[in-house]
Short mmCIF file of C-alpha atoms in Angstrom, two decimals:
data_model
loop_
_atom_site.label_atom_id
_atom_site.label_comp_id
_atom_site.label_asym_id
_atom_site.label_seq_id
_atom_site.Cartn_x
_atom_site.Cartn_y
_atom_site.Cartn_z
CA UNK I 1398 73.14 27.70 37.95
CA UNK I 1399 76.51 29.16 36.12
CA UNK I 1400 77.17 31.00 39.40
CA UNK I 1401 76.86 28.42 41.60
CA UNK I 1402 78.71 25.76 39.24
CA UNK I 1403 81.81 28.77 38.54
CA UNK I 1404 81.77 28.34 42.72
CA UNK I 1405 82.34 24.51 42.56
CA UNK I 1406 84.88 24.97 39.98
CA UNK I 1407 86.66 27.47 41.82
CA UNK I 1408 86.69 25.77 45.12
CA UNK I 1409 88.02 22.44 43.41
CA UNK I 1410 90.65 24.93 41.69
CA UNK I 1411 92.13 26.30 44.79
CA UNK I 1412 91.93 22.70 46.64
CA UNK I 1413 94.38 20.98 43.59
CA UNK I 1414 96.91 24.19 44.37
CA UNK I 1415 100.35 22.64 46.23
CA UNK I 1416 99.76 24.08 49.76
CA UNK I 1417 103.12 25.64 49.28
CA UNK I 1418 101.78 27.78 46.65
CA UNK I 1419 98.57 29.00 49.00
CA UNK I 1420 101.28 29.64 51.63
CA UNK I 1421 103.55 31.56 49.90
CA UNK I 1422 100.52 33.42 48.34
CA UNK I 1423 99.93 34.06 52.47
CA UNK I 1424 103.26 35.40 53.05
CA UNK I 1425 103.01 37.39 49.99
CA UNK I 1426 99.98 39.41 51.77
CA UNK I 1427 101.18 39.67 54.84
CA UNK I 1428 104.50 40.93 53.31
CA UNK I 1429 102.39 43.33 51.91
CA UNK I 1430 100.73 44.36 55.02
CA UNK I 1431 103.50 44.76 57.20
CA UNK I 1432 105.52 46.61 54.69
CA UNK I 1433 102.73 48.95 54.47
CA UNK I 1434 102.14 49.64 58.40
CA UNK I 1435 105.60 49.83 58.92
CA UNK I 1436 105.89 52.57 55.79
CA UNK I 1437 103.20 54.77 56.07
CA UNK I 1438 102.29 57.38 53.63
CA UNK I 1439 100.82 60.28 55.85
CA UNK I 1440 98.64 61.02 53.44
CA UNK I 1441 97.18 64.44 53.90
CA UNK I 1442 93.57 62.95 53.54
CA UNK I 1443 94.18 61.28 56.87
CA UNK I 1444 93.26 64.35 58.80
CA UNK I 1445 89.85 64.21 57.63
CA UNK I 1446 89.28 60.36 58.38
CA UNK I 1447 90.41 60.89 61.69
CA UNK I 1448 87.76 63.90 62.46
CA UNK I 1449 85.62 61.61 60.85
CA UNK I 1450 86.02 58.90 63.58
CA UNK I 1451 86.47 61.57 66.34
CA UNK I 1452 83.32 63.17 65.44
CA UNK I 1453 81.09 60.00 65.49
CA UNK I 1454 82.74 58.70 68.39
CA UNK I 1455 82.53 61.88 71.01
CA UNK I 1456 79.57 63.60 68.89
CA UNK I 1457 81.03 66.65 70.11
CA UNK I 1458 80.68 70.14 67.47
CA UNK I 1459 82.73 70.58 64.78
CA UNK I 1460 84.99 73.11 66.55
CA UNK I 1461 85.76 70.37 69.32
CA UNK I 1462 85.91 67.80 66.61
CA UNK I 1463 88.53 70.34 64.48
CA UNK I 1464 90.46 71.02 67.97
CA UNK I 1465 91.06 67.22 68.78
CA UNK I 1466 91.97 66.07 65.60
CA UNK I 1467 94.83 68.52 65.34
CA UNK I 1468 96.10 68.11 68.54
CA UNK I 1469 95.92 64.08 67.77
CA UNK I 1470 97.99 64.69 64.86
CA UNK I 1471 100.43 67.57 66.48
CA UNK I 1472 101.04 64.98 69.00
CA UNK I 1473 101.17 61.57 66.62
CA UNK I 1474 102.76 62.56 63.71
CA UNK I 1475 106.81 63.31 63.16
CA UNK I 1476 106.95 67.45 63.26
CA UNK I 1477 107.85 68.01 59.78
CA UNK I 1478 104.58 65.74 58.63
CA UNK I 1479 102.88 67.89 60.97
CA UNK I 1480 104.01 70.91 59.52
CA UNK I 1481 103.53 70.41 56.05
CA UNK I 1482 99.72 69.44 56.55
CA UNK I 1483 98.58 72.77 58.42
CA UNK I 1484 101.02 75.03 56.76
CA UNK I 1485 101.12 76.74 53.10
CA UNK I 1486 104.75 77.86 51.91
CA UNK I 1487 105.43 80.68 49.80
CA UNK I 1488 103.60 80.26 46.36
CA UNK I 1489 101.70 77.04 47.35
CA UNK I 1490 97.97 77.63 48.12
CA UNK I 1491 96.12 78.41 51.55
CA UNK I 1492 94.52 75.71 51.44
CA UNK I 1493 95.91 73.56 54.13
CA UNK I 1494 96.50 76.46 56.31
CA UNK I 1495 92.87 77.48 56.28
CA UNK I 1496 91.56 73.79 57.01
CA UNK I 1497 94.00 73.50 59.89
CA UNK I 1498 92.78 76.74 61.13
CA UNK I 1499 88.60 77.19 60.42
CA UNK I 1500 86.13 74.37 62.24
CA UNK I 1501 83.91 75.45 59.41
CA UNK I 1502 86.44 74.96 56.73
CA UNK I 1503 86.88 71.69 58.16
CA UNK I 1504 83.72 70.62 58.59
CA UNK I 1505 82.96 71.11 54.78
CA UNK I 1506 85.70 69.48 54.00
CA UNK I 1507 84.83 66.12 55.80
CA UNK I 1508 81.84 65.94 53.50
CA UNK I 1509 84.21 64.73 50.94
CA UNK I 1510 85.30 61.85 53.50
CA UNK I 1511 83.30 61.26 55.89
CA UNK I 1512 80.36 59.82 53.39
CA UNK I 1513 82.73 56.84 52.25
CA UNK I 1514 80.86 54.44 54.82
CA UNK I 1515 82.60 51.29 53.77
CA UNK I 1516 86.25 52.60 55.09
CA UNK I 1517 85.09 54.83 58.01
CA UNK I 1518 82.76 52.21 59.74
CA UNK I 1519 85.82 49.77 60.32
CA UNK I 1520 87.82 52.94 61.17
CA UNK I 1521 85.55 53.81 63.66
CA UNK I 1522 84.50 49.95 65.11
CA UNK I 1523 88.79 49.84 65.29
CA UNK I 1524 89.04 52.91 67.39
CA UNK I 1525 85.99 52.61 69.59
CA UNK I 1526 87.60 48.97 70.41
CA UNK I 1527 90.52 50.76 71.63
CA UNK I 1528 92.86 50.93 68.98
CA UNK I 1529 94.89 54.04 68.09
CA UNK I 1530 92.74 55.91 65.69
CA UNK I 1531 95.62 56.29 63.23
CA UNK I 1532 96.73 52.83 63.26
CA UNK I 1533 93.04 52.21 62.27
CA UNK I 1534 93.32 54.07 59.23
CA UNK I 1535 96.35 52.03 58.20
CA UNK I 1536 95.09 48.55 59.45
CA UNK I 1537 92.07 49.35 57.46
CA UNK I 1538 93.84 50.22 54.20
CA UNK I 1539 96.72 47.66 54.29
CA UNK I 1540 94.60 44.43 55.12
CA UNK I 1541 92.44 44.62 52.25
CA UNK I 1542 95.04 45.52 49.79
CA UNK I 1543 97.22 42.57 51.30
CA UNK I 1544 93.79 40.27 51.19
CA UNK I 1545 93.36 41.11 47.25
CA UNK I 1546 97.23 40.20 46.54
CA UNK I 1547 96.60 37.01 48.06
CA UNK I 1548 93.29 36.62 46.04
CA UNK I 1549 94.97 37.73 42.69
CA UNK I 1550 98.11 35.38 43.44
CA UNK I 1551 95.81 32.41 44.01
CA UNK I 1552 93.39 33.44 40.71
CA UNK I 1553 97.24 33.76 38.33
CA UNK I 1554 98.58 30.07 39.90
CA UNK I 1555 94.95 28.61 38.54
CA UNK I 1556 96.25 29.67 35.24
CA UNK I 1557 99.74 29.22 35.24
CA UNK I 1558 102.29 27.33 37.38
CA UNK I 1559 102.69 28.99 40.92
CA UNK I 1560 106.27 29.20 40.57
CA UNK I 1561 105.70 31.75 37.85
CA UNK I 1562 102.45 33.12 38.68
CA UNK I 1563 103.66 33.84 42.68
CA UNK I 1564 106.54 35.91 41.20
CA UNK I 1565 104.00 37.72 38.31
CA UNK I 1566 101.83 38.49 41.74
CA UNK I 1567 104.67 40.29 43.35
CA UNK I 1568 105.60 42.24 40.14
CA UNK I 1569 102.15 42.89 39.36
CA UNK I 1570 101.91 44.74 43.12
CA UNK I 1571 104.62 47.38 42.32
CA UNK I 1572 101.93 48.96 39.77
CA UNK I 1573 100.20 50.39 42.16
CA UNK I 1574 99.03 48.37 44.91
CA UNK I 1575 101.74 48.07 46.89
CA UNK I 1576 101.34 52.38 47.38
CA UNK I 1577 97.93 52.12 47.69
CA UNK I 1578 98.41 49.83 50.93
CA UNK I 1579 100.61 52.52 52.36
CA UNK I 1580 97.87 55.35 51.89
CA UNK I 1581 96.15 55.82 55.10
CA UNK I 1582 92.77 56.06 52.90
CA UNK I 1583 89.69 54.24 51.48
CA UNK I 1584 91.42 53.14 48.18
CA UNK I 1585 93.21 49.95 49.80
CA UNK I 1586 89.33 48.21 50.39
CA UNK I 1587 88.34 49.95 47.16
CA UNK I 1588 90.62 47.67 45.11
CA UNK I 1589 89.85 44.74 47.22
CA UNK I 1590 86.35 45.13 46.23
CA UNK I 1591 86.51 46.36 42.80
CA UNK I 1592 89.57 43.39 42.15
CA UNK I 1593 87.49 41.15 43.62
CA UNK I 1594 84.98 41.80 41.48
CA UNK I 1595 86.83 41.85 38.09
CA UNK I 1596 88.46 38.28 39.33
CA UNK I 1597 84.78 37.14 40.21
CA UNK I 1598 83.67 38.03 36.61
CA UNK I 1599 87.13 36.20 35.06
CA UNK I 1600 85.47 33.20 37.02
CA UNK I 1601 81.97 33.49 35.77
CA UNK I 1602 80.32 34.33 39.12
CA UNK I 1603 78.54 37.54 37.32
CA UNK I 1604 76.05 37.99 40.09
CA UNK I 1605 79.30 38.15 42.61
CA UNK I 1606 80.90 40.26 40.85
CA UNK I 1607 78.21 42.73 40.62
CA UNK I 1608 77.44 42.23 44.52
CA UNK I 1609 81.42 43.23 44.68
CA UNK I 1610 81.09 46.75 42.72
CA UNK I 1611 78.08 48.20 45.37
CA UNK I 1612 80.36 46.87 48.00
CA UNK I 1613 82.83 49.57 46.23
CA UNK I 1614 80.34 52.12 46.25
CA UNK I 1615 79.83 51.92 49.83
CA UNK I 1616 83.69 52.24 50.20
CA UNK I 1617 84.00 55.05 47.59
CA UNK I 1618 81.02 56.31 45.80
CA UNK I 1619 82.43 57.09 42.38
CA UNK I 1620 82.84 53.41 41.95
CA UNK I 1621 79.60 53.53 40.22
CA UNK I 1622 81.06 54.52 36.68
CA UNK I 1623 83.27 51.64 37.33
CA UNK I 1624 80.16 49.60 37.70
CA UNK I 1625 78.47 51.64 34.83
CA UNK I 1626 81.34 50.75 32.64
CA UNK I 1627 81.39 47.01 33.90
CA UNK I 1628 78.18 46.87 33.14
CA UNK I 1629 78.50 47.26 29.25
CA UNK I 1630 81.05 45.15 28.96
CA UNK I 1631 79.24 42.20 30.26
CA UNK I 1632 76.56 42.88 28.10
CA UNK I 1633 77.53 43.90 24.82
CA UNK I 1634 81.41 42.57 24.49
CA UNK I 1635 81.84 39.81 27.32
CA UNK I 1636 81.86 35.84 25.76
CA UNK I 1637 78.77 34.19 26.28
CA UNK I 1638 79.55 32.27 29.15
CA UNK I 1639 81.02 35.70 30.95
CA UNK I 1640 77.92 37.47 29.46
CA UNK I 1641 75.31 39.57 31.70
CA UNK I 1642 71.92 39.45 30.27
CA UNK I 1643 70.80 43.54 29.53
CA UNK I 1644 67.64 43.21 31.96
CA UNK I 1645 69.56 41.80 34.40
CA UNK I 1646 72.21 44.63 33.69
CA UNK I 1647 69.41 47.35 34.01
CA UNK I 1648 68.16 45.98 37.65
CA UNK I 1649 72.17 46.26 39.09
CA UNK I 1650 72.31 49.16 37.39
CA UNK I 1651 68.41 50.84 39.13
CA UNK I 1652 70.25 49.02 42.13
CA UNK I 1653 73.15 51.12 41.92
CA UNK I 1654 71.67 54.20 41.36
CA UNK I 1655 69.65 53.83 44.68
CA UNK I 1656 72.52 53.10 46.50
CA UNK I 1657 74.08 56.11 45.28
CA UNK I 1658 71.19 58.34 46.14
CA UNK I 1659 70.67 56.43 49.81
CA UNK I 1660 74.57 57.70 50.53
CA UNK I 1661 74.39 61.04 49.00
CA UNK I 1662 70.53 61.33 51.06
CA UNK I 1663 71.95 60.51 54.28
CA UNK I 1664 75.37 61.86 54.31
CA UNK I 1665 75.99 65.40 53.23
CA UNK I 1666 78.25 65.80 50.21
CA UNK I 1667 79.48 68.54 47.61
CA UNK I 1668 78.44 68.74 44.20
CA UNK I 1669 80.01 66.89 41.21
CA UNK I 1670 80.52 70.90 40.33
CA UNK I 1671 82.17 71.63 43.25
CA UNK I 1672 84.84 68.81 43.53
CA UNK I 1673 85.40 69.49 40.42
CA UNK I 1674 86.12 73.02 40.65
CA UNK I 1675 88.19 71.92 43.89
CA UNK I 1676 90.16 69.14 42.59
CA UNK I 1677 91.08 70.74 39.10
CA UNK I 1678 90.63 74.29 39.60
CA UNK I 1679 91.32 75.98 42.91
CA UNK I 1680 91.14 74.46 46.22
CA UNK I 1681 87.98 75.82 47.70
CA UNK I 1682 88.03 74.59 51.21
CA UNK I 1683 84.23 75.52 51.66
CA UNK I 1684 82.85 72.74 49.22
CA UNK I 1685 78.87 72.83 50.84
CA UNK I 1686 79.17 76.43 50.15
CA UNK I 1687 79.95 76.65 46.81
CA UNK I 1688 77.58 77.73 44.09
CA UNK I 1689 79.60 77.60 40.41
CA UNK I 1690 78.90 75.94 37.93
CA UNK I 1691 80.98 73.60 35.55
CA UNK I 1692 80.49 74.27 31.63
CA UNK I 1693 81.52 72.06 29.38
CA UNK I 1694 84.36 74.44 28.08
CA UNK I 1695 85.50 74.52 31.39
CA UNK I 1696 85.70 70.46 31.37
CA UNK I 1697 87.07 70.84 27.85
CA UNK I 1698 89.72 72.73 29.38
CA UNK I 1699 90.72 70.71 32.46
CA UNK I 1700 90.39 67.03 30.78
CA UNK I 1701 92.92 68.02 28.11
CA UNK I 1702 95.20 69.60 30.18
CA UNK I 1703 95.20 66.54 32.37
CA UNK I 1704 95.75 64.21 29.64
CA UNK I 1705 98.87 66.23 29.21
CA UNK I 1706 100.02 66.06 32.61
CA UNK I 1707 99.38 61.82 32.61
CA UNK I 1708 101.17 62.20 29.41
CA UNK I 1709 104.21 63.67 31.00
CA UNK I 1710 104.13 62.06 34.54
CA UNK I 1711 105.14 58.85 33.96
CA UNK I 1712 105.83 56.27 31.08
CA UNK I 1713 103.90 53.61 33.42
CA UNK I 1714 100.51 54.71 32.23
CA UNK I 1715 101.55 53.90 28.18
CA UNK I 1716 102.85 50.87 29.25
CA UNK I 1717 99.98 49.81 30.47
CA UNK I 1718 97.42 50.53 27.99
CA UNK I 1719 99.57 49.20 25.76
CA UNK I 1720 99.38 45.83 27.95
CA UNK I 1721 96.18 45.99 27.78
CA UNK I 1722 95.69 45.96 24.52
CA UNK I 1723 98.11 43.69 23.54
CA UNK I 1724 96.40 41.17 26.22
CA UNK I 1725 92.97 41.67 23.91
CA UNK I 1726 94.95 41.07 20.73
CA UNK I 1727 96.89 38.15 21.49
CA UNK I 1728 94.33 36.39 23.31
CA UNK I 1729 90.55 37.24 21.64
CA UNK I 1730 90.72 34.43 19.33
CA UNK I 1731 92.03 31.67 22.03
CA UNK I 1732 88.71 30.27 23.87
CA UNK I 1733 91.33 29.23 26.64
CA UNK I 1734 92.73 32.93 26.90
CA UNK I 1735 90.19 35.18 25.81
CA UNK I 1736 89.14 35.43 29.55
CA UNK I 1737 92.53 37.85 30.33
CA UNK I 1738 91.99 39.53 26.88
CA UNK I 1739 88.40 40.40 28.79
CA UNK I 1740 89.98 40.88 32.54
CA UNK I 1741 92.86 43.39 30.75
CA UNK I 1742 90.25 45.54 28.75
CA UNK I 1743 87.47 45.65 30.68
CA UNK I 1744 90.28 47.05 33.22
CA UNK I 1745 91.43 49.09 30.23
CA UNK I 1746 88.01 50.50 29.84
CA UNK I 1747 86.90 51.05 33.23
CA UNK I 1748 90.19 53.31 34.23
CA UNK I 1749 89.40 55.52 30.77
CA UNK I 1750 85.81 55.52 32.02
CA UNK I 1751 86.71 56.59 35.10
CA UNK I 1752 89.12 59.17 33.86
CA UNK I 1753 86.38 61.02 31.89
CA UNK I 1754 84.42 61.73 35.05
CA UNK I 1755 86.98 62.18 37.74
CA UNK I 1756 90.56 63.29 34.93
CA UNK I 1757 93.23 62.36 37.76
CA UNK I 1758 95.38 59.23 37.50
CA UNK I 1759 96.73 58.99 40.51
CA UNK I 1760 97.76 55.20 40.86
CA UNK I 1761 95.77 54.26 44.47
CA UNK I 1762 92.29 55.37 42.68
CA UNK I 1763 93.09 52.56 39.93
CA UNK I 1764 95.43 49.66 41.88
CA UNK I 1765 93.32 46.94 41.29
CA UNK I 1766 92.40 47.42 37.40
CA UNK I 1767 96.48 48.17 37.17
CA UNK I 1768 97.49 45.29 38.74
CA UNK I 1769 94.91 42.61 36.48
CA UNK I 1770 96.37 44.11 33.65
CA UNK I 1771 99.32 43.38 34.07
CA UNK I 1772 98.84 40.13 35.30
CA UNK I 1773 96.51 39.18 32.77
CA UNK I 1774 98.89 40.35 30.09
CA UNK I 1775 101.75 38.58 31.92
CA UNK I 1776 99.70 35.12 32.18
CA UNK I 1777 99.15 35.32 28.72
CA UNK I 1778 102.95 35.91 27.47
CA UNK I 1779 103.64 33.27 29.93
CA UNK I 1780 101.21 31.31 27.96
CA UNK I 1781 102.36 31.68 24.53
CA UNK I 1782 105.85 31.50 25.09
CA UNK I 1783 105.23 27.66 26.54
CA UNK I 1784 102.88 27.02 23.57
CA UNK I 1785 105.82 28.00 21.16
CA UNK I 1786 108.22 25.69 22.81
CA UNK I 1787 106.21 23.33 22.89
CA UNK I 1788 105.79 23.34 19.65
#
């Protein structure tokens, strides 16, 4: 009953918006879009989604696979892109150079991609339709990230007035989104989904928004410690009418799980050891192969080192917690705000989460939980400020 009466609300919500403010929130995306196709990132990651759609397409072997891809890309991509994804310079590591030039490097490799179903099975309808496989990759990450602007824009002008909240949605892109729709990858559905979700909770559809989250995990696995940490939240910190009841929690949670196993069953992927020993340590292009282990000193060692390097990398990342928790502050004891208090630290909360597993912060992994924080902590400054002169 709450679900489907947060769905009447909503509807009646985005029907009383001036159909300016939907269509600018339109042109907003599509800005978004075209900036991104027109701007793209050649993201080195892109080789592997492309041998990914070449290899279920032709079902050739792995050394035909391996030969057509870099042909595709010798003949696609400017020279110097070219260049710097098959060759290592002086003191940079092998790694490229040995993917470009061993099928069985390769192949091991594309375990790490080709498993992300959600992103390669649109890749692949694109292509088999006729469309250039690259452009696929890009179509595939721009739209969604230019369909979850739009979303976000319409979900800020229900709180405050569109001509402030379509301007707070544009800002709010530049954290992280905007990048992310440029990145030839999975990430640009990922925050689509995972966005989606976190607006669907702000909104009280809690079965939706769960729904949303294995949606993510079909797009990128290691959305389930976003879920995990979600999941808490709901239950133990979310107001009541946000709140997820724990043995309803423990069935999405069983239900997650499952669909974790089903992917990792059916497609073959490296160990949680070995990415990590990849990503952190040394770039191992035989992932299947390896057969390390990862001690806890060894994460010790790696997780503080990273914080150090997020420490140093950017002042956006301070800024942003700091958001967030000024969002929980300012609005916890306001029953008309305390839903962006939730939306910026559950965001907060699901980035640290994340973090602890996976210690990377590059921005595309965490675009959507960037971009509600800052919204939610700009809606609620926008909020304040009118209640003060008002008063």
């Amino acid at each position: 009953m709450r679900g489907a009466g947060g769905r009447a609300v909503n509807r009646q919500a985005v029907s009383d918006l001036p159909k300016w403010a939907i269509a600018l929130a339109a042109a907003l995306s599509v800005a978004l879009v075209a900036y991104a196709l027109f701007k793209p990132k050649y993201g080195w990651d892109v080789t592997t989604y492309v041998g990914c759609a070449f290899h279920a397409l032709d079902g050739t072997d792995w050394s035909e696979t391996h030969a057509k891809t870099y042909a595709y890309l010798s003949d696609r991509f400017p020279e110097e892109v070219f260049r710097e994804m098959t060759t290592s310079p002086p003191g940079i590591s092998t790694y490229r150079l040995i993917i470009a030039t061993d099928p069985e490097a390769y192949r091991q490799r594309l375990s790490a991609s080709c498993y992300k179903i959600g992103f390669m099975a649109p890749v692949i309808a694109l292509t088999a339709a006729g469309m250039d496989v690259f452009l696929a990759t890009r179509v595939s990450a721009a739209v969604p990230a230019g369909l979850f602007l739009f979303v976000a824009a319409l979900w800020i002008s229900r709180k405050i007035p569109p001509a402030w909240a379509l301007p707070l949605a544009a800002l709010c892109a530049w954290t992280g989104l905007l990048q992310t729709a440029r990145y030839e990858y999975p990430d640009g559905l990922t925050a689509l989904c995972v966005g989606g979700a976190v607006i669907a909770f702000a909104s009280t559809q809690i079965r939706l928004a769960c729904a949303l989250f294995l949606a993510a995990m079909v797009v990128r696995a290691d959305a389930i410690v976003y879920f995990g940490m979600f999941l808490f939240f709901a239950v133990f910190i979310a107001a009541p009418e946000r709140r997820l009841r724990f043995r309803e929690s423990l069935i999405w949670g069983i239900a997650a799980l499952c669909l974790w196993a089903a992917v990792s069953k059916i497609m073959t992927t490296p160990t949680y050891a070995a990415a990590f020993h990849h990503s952190f340590i040394a770039n191992n292009p035989y992932l299947l192969d390896f057969d390390g282990t990862l001690t806890f000193e060894i994460y010790w060692e790696v997780l503080i080192r990273q914080i150090g390097v997020v420490a140093g990398k950017s002042a956006k990342y301070p800024a942003l917690i700091v958001m967030a928790l000024a969002t929980a502050v300012l609005s916890w004891r306001s029953r008309a705000l305390r839903v962006q208090g939730e939306v910026a630290l559950v965001c907060l909360m699901m980035v640290s989460f994340h973090f602890l597993f996976i210690p990377w912060f590059d921005t595309r992994y965490y675009a959507a939980p960037y971009f509600l924080i800052a919204a939610a902590f700009g809606i609620v400054l926008y909020r304040r400020i009118a209640q003060r002169v008002a008063a």
